[in-house]
Short mmCIF file of C-alpha atoms in Angstrom, two decimals:
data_model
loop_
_atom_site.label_atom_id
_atom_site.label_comp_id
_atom_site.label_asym_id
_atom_site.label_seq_id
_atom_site.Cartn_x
_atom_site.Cartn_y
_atom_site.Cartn_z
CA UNK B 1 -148.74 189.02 57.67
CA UNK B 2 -145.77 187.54 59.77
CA UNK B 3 -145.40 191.04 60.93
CA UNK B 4 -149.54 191.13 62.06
CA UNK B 5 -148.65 187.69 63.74
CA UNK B 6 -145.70 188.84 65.50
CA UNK B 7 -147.53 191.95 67.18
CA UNK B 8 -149.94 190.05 68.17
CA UNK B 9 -147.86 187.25 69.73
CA UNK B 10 -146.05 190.50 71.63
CA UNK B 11 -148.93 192.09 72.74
CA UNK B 12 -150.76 188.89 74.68
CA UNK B 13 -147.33 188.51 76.07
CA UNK B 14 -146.67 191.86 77.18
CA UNK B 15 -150.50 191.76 78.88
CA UNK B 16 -149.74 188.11 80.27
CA UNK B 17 -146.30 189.86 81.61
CA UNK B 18 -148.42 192.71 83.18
CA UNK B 19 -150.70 190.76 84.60
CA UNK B 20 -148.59 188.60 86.38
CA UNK B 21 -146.65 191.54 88.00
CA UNK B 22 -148.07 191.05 91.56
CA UNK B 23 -145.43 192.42 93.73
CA UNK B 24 -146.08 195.78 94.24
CA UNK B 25 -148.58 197.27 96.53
CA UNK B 26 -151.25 200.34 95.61
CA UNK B 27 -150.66 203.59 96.17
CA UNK B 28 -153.72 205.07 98.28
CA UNK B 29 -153.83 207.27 94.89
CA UNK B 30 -154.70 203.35 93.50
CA UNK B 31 -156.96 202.06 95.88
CA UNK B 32 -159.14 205.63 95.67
CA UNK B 33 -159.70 205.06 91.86
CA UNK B 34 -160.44 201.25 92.48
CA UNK B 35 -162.96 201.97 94.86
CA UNK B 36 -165.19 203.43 92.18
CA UNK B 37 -164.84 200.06 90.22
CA UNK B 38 -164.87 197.48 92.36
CA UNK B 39 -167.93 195.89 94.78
CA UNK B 40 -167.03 197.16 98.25
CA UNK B 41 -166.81 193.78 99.63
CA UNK B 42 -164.05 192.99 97.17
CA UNK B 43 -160.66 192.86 98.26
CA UNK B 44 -159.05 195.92 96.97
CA UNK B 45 -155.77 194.51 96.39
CA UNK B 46 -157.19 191.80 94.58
CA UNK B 47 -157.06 193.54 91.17
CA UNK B 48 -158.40 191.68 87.62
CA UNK B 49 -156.28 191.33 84.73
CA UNK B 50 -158.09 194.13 82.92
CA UNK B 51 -157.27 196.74 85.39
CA UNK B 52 -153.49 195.85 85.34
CA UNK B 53 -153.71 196.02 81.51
CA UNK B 54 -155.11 199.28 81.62
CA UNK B 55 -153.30 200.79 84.49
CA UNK B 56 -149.53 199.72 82.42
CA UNK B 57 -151.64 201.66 79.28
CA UNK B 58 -151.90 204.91 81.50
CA UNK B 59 -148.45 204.47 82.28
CA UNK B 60 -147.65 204.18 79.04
CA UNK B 61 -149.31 207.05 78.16
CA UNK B 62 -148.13 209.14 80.39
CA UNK B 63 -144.45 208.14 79.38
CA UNK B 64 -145.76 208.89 75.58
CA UNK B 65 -146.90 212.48 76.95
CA UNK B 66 -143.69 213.86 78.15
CA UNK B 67 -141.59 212.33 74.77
CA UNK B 68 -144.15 213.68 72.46
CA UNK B 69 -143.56 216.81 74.87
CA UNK B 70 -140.23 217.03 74.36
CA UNK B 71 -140.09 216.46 70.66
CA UNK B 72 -139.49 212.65 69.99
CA UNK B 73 -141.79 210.27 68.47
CA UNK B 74 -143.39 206.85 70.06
CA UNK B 75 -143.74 203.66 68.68
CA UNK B 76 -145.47 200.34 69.00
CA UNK B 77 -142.17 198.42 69.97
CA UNK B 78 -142.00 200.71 72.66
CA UNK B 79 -146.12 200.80 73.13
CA UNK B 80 -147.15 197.95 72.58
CA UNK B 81 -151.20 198.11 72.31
CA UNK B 82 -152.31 195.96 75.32
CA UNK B 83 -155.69 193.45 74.44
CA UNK B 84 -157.50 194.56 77.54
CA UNK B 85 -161.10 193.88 76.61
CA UNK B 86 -159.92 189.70 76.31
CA UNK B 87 -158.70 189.86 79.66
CA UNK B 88 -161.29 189.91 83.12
CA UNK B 89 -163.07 192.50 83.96
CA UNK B 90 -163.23 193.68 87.83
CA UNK B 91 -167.24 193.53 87.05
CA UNK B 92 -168.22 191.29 83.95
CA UNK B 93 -171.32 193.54 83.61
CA UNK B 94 -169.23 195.57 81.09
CA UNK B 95 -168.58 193.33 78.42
CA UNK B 96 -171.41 194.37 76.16
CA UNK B 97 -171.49 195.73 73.25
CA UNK B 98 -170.42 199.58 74.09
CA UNK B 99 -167.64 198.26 76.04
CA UNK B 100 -166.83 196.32 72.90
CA UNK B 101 -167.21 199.15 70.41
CA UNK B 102 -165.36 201.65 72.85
CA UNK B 103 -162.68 198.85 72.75
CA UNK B 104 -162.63 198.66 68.76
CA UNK B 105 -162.47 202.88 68.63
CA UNK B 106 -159.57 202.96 71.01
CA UNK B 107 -157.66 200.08 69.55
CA UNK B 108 -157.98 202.25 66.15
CA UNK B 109 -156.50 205.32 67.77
CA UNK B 110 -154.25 203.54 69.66
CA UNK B 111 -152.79 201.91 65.80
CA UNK B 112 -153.05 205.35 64.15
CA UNK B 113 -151.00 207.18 66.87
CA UNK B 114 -148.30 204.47 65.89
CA UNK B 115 -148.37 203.90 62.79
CA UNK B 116 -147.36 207.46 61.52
CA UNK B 117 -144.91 209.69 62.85
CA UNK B 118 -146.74 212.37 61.67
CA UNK B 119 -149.44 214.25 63.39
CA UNK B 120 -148.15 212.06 66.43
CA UNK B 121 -149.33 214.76 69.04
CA UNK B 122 -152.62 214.79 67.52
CA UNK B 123 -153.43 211.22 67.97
CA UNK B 124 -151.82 211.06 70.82
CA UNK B 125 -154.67 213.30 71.84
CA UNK B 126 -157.22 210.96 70.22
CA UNK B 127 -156.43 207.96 72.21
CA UNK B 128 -156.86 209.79 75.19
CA UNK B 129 -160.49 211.18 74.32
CA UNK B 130 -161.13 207.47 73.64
CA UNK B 131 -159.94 206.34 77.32
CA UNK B 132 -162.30 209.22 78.77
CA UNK B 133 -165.46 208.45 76.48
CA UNK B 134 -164.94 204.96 77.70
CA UNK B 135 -164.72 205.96 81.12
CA UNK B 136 -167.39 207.82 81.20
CA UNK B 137 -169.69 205.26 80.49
CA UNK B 138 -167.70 202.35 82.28
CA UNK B 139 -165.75 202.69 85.64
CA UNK B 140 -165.22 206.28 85.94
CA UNK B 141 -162.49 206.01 88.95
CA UNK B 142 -159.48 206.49 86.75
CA UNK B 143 -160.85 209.54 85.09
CA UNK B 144 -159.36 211.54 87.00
CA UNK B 145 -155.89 210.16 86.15
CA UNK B 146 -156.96 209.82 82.51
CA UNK B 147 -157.79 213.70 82.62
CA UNK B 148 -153.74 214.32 83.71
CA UNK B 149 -152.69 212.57 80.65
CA UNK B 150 -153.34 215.02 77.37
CA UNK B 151 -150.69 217.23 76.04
CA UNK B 152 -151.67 220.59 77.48
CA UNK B 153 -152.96 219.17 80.75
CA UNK B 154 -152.81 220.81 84.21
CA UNK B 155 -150.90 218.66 86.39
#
């Protein structure tokens, strides 16, 4: 239980922590897959607390890719699984129940790739089917990204 209470103390702070990293600018690479998601009269740079969760995920992810890649295995220390669907949304219209059940899937995938070392590569490839399911009903900008991130992918 202390354990349960502990991950989940490190995970809001690791989101809080990624939210709060301001400083750098987006890449155009950024600002393309933003467009998609955000109202044009937005401010591009002004980027909710979801997207940043979900942008440090892909990174993660792709960080995950080239260790399971080369052999070694990833963990949640490492990981941590990020509580994006609490944070804001660039556009609240997707916090219904989809988005919410997408959520619940991913978060599954996302604790079974971690919680085993075995069959790692094959959950690893499991999450990522979740983020483009998602996607492809919600903000499909960063599919494109999403589609670099399996295993066998062409870069």
């Amino acid at each position: 239980m202390k354990k349960n209470l502990l991950a989940g103390i490190l995970c809001v702070l690791f989101g809080f922590l990624a939210c709060q990293n301001q400083e750098s600018s987006p890449t155009s690479k950024e600002t393309e897959t933003e467009e998609s998601c955000v109202n044009p009269q937005k401010d591009p740079n002004d980027v909710k607390p979801m997207a940043r969760m979900m942008r440090t995920m892909a990174d993660y992810c792709d960080t995950m890719r080239l260790e399971l890649q080369n052999g070694k295995t990833v963990d949640s220390v490492r990981f941590p699984l990020m509580p994006f669907w609490t944070a804001e949304p660039t556009d609240s219209s997707v916090l219904e129940t989809l988005f919410f059940n997408n959520a619940k899937t991913f978060a599954a995938s996302w604790r079974t790739l971690m919680s085993s070392e075995k069959d790692q590569k094959a959950n690893y490839e499991l999450v990522i089917a979740q983020c483009v399911n998602c996607h492809s009903s919600y903000c499909s900008g960063p599919l494109k990204r999403i589609r670099k991130l399996p295993l066998e992918a062409v870069r």
